[in-house]
Structures are given as C-alpha cells and as structure tokens.
mmCIF file of C-alpha atoms and ligand atoms in Angstrom:
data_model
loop_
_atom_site.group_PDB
_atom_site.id
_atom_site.type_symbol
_atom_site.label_atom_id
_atom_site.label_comp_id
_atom_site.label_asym_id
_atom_site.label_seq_id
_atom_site.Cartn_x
_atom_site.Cartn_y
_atom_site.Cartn_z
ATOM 1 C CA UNK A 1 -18.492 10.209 -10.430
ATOM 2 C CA UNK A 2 -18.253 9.388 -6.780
ATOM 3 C CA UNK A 3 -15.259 8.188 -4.955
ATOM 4 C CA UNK A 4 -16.617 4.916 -4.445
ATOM 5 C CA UNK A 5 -17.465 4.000 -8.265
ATOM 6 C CA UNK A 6 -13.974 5.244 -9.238
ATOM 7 C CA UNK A 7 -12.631 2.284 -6.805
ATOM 8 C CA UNK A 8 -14.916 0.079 -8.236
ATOM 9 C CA UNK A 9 -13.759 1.377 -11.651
ATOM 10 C CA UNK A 10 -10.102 0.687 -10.790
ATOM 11 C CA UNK A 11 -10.524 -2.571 -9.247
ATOM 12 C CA UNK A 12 -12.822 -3.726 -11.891
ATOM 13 C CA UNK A 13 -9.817 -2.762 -14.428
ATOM 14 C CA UNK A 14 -6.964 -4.622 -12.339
ATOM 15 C CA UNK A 15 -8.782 -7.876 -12.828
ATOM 16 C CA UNK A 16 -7.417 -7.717 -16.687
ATOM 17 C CA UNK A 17 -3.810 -8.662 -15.472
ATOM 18 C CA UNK A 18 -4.706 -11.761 -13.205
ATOM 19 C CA UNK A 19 -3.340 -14.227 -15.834
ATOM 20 C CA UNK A 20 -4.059 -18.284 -15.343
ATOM 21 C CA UNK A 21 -2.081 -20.040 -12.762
ATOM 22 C CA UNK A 22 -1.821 -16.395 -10.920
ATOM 23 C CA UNK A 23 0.114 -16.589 -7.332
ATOM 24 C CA UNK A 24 -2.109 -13.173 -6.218
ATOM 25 C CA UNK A 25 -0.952 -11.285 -3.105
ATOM 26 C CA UNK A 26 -3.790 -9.034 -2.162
ATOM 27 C CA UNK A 27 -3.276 -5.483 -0.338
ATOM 28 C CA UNK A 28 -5.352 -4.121 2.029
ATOM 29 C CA UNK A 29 -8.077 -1.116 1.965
ATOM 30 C CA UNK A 30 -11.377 -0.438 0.664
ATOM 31 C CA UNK A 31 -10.352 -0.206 -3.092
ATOM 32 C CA UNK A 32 -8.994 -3.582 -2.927
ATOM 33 C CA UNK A 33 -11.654 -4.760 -0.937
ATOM 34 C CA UNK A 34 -13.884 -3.615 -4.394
ATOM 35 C CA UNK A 35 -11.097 -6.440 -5.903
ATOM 36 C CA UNK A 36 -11.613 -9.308 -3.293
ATOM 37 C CA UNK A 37 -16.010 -8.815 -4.164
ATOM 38 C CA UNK A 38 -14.831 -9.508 -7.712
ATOM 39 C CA UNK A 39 -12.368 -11.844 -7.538
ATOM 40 C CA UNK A 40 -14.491 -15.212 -7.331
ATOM 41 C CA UNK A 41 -15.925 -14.264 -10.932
ATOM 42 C CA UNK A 42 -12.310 -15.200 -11.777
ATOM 43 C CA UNK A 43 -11.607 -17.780 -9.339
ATOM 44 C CA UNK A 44 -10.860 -20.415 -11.805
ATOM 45 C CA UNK A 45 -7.442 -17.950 -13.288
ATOM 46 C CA UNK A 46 -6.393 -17.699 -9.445
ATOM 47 C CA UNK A 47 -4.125 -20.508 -8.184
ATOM 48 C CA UNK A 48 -3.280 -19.085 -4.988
ATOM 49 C CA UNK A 49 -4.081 -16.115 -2.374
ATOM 50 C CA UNK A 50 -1.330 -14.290 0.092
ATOM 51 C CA UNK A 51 -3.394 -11.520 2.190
ATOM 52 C CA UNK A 52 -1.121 -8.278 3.202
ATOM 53 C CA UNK A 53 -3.573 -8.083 6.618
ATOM 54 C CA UNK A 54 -5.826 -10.017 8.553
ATOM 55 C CA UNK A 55 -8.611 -8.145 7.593
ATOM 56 C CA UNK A 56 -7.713 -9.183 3.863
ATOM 57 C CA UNK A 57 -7.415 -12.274 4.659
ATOM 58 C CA UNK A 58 -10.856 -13.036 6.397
ATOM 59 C CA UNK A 59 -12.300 -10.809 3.535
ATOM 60 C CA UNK A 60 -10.594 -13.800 1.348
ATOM 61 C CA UNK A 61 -11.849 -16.273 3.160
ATOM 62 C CA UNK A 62 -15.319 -15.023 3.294
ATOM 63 C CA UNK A 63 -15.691 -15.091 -0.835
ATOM 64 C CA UNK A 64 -14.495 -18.937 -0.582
ATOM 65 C CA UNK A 65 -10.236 -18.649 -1.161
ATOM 66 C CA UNK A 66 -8.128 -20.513 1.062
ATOM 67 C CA UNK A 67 -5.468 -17.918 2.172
ATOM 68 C CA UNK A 68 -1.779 -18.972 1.623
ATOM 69 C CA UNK A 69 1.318 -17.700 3.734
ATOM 70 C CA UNK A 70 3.927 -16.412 1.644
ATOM 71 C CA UNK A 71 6.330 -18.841 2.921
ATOM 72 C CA UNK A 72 4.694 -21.477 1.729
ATOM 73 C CA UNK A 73 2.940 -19.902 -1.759
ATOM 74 C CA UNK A 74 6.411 -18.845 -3.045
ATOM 75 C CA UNK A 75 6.833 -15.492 -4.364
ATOM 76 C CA UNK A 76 3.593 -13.901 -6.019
ATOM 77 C CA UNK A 77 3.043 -13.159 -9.604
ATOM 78 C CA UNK A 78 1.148 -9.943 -9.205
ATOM 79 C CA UNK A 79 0.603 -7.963 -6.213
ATOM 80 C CA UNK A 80 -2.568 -5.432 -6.202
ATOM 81 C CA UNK A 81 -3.217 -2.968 -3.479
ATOM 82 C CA UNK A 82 -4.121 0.276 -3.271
ATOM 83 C CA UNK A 83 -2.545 3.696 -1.855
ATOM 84 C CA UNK A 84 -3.310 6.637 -0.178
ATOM 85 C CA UNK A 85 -0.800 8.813 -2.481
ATOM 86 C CA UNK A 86 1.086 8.319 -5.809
ATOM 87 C CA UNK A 87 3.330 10.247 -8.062
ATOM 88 C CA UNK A 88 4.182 10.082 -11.464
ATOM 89 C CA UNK A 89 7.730 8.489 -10.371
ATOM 90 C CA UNK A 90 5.539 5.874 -9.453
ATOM 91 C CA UNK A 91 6.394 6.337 -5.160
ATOM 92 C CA UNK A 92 3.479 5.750 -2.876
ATOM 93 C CA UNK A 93 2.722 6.542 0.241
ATOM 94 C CA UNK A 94 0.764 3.355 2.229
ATOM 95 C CA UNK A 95 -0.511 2.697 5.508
ATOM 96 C CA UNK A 96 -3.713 4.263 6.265
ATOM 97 C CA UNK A 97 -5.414 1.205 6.545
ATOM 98 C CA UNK A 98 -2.192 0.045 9.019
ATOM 99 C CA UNK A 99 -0.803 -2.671 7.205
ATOM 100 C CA UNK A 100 2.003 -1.229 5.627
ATOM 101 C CA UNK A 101 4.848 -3.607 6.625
ATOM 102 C CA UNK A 102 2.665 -6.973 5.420
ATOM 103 C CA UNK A 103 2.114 -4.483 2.183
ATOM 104 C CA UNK A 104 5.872 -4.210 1.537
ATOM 105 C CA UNK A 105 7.259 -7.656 1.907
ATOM 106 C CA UNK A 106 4.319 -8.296 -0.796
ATOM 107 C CA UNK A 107 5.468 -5.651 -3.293
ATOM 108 C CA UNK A 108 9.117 -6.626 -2.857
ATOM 109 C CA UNK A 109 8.735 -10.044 -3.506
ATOM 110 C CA UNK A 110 5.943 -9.936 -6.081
ATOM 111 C CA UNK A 111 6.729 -9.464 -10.173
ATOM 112 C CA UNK A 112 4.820 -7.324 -10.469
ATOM 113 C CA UNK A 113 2.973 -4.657 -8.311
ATOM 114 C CA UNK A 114 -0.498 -2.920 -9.483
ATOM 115 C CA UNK A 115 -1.271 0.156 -7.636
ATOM 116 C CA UNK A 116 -5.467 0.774 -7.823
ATOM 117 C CA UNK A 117 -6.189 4.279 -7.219
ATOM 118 C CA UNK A 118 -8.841 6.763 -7.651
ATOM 119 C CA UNK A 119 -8.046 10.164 -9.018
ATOM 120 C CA UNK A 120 -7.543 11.947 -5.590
ATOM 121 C CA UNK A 121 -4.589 9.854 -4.637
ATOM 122 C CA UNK A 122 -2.601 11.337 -7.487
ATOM 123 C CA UNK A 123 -0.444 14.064 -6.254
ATOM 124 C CA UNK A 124 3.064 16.457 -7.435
ATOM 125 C CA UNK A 125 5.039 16.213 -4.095
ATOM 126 C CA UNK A 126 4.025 13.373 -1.365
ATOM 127 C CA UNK A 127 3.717 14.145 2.023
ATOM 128 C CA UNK A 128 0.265 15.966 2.431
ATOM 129 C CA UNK A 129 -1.122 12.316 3.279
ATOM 130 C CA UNK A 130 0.354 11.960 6.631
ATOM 131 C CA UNK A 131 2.936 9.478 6.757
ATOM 132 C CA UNK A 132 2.453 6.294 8.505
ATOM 133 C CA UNK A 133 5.268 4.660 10.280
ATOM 134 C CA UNK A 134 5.256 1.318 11.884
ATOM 135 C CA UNK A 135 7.088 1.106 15.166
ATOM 136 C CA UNK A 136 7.708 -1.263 17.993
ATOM 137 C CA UNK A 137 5.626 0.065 21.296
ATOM 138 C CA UNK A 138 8.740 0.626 23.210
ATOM 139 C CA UNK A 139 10.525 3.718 21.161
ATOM 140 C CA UNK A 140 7.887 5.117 20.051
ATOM 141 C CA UNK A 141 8.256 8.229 21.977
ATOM 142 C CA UNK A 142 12.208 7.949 20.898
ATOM 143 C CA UNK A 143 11.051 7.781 17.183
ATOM 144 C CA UNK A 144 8.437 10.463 17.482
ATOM 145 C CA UNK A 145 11.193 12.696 18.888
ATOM 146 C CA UNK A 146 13.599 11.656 15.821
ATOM 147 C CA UNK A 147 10.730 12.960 13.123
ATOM 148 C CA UNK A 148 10.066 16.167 14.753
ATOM 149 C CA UNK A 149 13.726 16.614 14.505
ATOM 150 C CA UNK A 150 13.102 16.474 10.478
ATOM 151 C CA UNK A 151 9.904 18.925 10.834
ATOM 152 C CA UNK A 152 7.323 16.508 10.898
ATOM 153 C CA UNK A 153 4.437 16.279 13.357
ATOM 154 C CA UNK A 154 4.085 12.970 14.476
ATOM 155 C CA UNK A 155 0.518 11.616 15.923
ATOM 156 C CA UNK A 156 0.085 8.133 17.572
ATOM 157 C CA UNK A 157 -2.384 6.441 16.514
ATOM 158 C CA UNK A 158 -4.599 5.490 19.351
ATOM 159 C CA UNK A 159 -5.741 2.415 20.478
ATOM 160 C CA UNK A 160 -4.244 0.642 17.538
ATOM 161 C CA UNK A 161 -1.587 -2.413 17.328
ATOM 162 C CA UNK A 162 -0.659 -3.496 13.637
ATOM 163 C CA UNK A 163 -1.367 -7.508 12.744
ATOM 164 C CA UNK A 164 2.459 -7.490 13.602
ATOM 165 C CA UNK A 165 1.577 -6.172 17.524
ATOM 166 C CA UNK A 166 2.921 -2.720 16.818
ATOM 167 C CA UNK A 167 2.208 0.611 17.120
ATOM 168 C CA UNK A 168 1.694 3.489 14.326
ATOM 169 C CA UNK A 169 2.734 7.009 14.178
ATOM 170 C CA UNK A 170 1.101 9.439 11.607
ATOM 171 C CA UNK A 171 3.384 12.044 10.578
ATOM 172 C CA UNK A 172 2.024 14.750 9.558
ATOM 173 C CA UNK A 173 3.789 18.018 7.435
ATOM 174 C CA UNK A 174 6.305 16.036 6.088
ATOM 175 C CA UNK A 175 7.440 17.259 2.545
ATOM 176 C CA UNK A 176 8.718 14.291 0.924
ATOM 177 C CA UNK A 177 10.522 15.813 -2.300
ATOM 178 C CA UNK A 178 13.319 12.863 -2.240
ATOM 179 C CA UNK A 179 11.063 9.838 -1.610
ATOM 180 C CA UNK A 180 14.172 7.502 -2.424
ATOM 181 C CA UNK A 181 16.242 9.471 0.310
ATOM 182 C CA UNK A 182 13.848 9.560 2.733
ATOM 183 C CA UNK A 183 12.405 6.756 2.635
ATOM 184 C CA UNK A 184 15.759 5.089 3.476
ATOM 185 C CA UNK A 185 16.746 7.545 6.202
ATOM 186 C CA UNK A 186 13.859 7.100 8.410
ATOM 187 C CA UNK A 187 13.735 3.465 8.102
ATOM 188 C CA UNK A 188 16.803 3.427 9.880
ATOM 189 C CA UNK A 189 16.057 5.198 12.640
ATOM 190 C CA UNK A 190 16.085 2.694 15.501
ATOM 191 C CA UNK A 191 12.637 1.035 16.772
ATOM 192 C CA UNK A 192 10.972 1.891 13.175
ATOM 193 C CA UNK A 193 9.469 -1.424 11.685
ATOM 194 C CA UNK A 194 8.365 0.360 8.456
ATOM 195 C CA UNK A 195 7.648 3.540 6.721
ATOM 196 C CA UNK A 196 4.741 4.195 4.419
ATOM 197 C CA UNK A 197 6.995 5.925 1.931
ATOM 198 C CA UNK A 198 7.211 3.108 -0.955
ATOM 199 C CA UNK A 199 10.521 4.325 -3.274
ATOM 200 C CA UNK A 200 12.490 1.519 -3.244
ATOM 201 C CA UNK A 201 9.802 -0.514 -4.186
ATOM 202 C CA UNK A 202 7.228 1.913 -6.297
ATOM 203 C CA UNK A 203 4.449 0.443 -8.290
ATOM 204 C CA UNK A 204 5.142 -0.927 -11.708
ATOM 205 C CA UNK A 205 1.506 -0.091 -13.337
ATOM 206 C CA UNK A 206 -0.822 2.562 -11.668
ATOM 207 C CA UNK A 207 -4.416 2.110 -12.585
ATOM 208 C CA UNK A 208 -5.974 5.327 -12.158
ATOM 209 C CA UNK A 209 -9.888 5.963 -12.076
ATOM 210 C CA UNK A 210 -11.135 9.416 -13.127
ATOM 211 C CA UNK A 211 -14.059 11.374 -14.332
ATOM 212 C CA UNK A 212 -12.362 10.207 -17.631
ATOM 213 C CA UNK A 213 -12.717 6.686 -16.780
ATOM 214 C CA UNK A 214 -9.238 4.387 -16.567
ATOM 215 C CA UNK A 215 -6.087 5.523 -17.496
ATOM 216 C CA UNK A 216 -3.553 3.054 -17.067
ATOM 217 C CA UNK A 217 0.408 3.970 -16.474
ATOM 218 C CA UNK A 218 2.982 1.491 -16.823
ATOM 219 C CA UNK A 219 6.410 2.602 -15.636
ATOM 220 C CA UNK A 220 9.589 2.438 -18.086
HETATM 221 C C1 5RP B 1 -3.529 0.143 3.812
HETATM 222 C C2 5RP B 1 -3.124 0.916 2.617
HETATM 223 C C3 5RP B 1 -4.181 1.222 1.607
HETATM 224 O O1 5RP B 1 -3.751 0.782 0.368
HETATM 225 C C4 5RP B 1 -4.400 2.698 1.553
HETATM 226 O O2 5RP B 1 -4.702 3.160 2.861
HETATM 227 C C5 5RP B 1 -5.549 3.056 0.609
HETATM 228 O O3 5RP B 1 -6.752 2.629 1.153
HETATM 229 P P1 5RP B 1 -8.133 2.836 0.427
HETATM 230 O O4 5RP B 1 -8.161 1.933 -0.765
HETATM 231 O O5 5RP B 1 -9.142 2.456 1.484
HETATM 232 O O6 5RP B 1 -8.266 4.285 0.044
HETATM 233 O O7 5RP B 1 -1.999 1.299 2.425
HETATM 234 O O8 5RP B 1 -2.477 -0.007 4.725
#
C-alpha cells in the first residue's frame, strides 16, 4: 500500500472518535489534511473547529466550517494531528509542516489527543527526523550555537516565518533517548519558542496505518 492510502487509512479511522457536540482542534499536515476532506460527511457530530495553522484553517474554511479561536471555543474535546515520528512511549516528534507551537497549545489543552500516522513514522529511538525548533529571528544564531553544543546539527530553515512570525531550525543528528529530559532542557534555552519533541504532552491514542491495515494504541 502506498504512503498516501495509509494516511487516508488513518484519517478515515480517526473519524470513529469525533463524538456529538465535539469541540475538534485540527493539526496540521497532509494526513490531517486526508481528515479535513472527510470531515463534512460528519459535519452534523462537529460543534466547533480550532485550526493549529493557517493553512488548516483556510483548508477548514474551504469544506464550509467556520474556524473558532481557542480563546473563544474553550478547551477542545479531541485534538487530531499527525507526526513526523512516534514511539511506543507515545513521544512525538512535530513540526515538519512548521506549526509546532499552534500544535502544542492544542494537545495541552485538548482531552484527548489522536496521533494519525502511517507506518513509517513509527520508530525505537526519536531523533532521525530532524528536530524542529521554533525560535524568535533574533537568537537564532545564539540557539543554533546552544544545540551544536549538545551534538546536533542545526539547519535554518530558509525563507520561512511560522504563523507566529518566527523562524525554524532543523536539527539534525540529535539522539533523543530521554524525550522527557530533553524536551524540557532545550525549551529553556533562551530565544526558543518551541521544540518539536512532544513528551510532556505525548499522544493518548496512536492510530497507525500499515500493510496490515489499522492498528490502534491507546496509552495506559
Ligand atoms: C506539522 C506537523 C505534522 O503533523 C507532521 O509534519 C506530519 O505531517 P504529514 O502528515 O504531512 O506527514 O507536525 O507541523
């Protein structure tokens, strides 16, 4: 099966836990954008929308959902996005698509968070997905100097600003083998907005499309 179906597979699955009266926060990325194409079969179940991008948000609006901020939806029911790495622990790495600090306030204030992956995104040891790392424009060098001090490589990501007006590093050969740790220690280096390294916060259910079809994991 192709990359793509296995999305489509996931995405299709996720739609299962959108209960009636659903406050929905949406993630960001092409498997959830397989979610957003579906969602208006279910429209009627979906009370209210929170996007964790811009892009998600127009992609919303386009299949006919007014978009809610969270300040005004109140705290979501479910949160669904996808990820570009996940362990059986449940940790994550986010942020390809850029919108990783949006995609964490929505985890950490949703009940639950559903993680929509396809079979390549499941790995032993994060960390071979470069991490992403939000930072304000100013220290990036500064924060860039502060990784490579913790053998990674970091990369700026050109000609990009985050919806938030930022700027995004991509570290690469990072060996996260203590997400918890690390993800804690980096995001207090000064000038970081966010790392992509979701510990604190991991999923709650991973739905995972394979060759297999679904397999659902729900952590204890
Ligand atoms: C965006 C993200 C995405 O969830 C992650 O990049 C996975 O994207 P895709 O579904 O396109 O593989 O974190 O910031």
């Amino acid at each position: 099966m192709r990359q793509a179906e296995k999305k489509q597979l996931a995405a299709q699955a996720a739609l299962e836990f959108i209960e009636p009266g659903c406050i929905l926060g949406v993630g960001t990325g092409t498997t959830v954008n397989c979610l957003i194409d579906l969602l208006p079969d279910i429209r009627s179940k979906v009370d209210t929308v929170v996007a964790s991008s811009e892009e998600t948000a127009n992609r919303l609006r386009a299949a006919g959902f007014e978009v809610s901020e969270l300040s005004q939806s109140g705290d979501p029911d479910l949160y669904i996005d996808g990820a570009d790495e996940a362990n059986k622990h449940f940790h994550l790495i986010k942020g390809g698509g850029g919108a990783l600090t949006r995609e964490k306030v929505l985890a950490n204030a949703s009940r639950k968070f559903i993680c929509i992956i396809d079979d390549s995104k499941w790995v032993g040891v994060l960390g071979k997905f470069p991490l992403p790392v939000e930072v304000i424009p100013m220290a990036q060098s500064y924060v860039a100097r502060q990784f490579i001090k913790s053998r990674g490589q970091p990369v700026a990501r050109e000609n990009y600003l985050t919806d938030n007006g930022n700027a995004v590093l991509d570290i690469y050969r990072l060996t996260i083998t203590n997400p918890l740790e690390m993800e804690q220690r980096f995001n207090q280096i000064p000038g970081v907005v966010t790392v992509g390294i979701f510990a604190h916060r991991p999923a709650d259910i991973i739905v995972r499309a394979s060759d297999d079809g679904i397999q659902t994991l729900e952590r204890r």
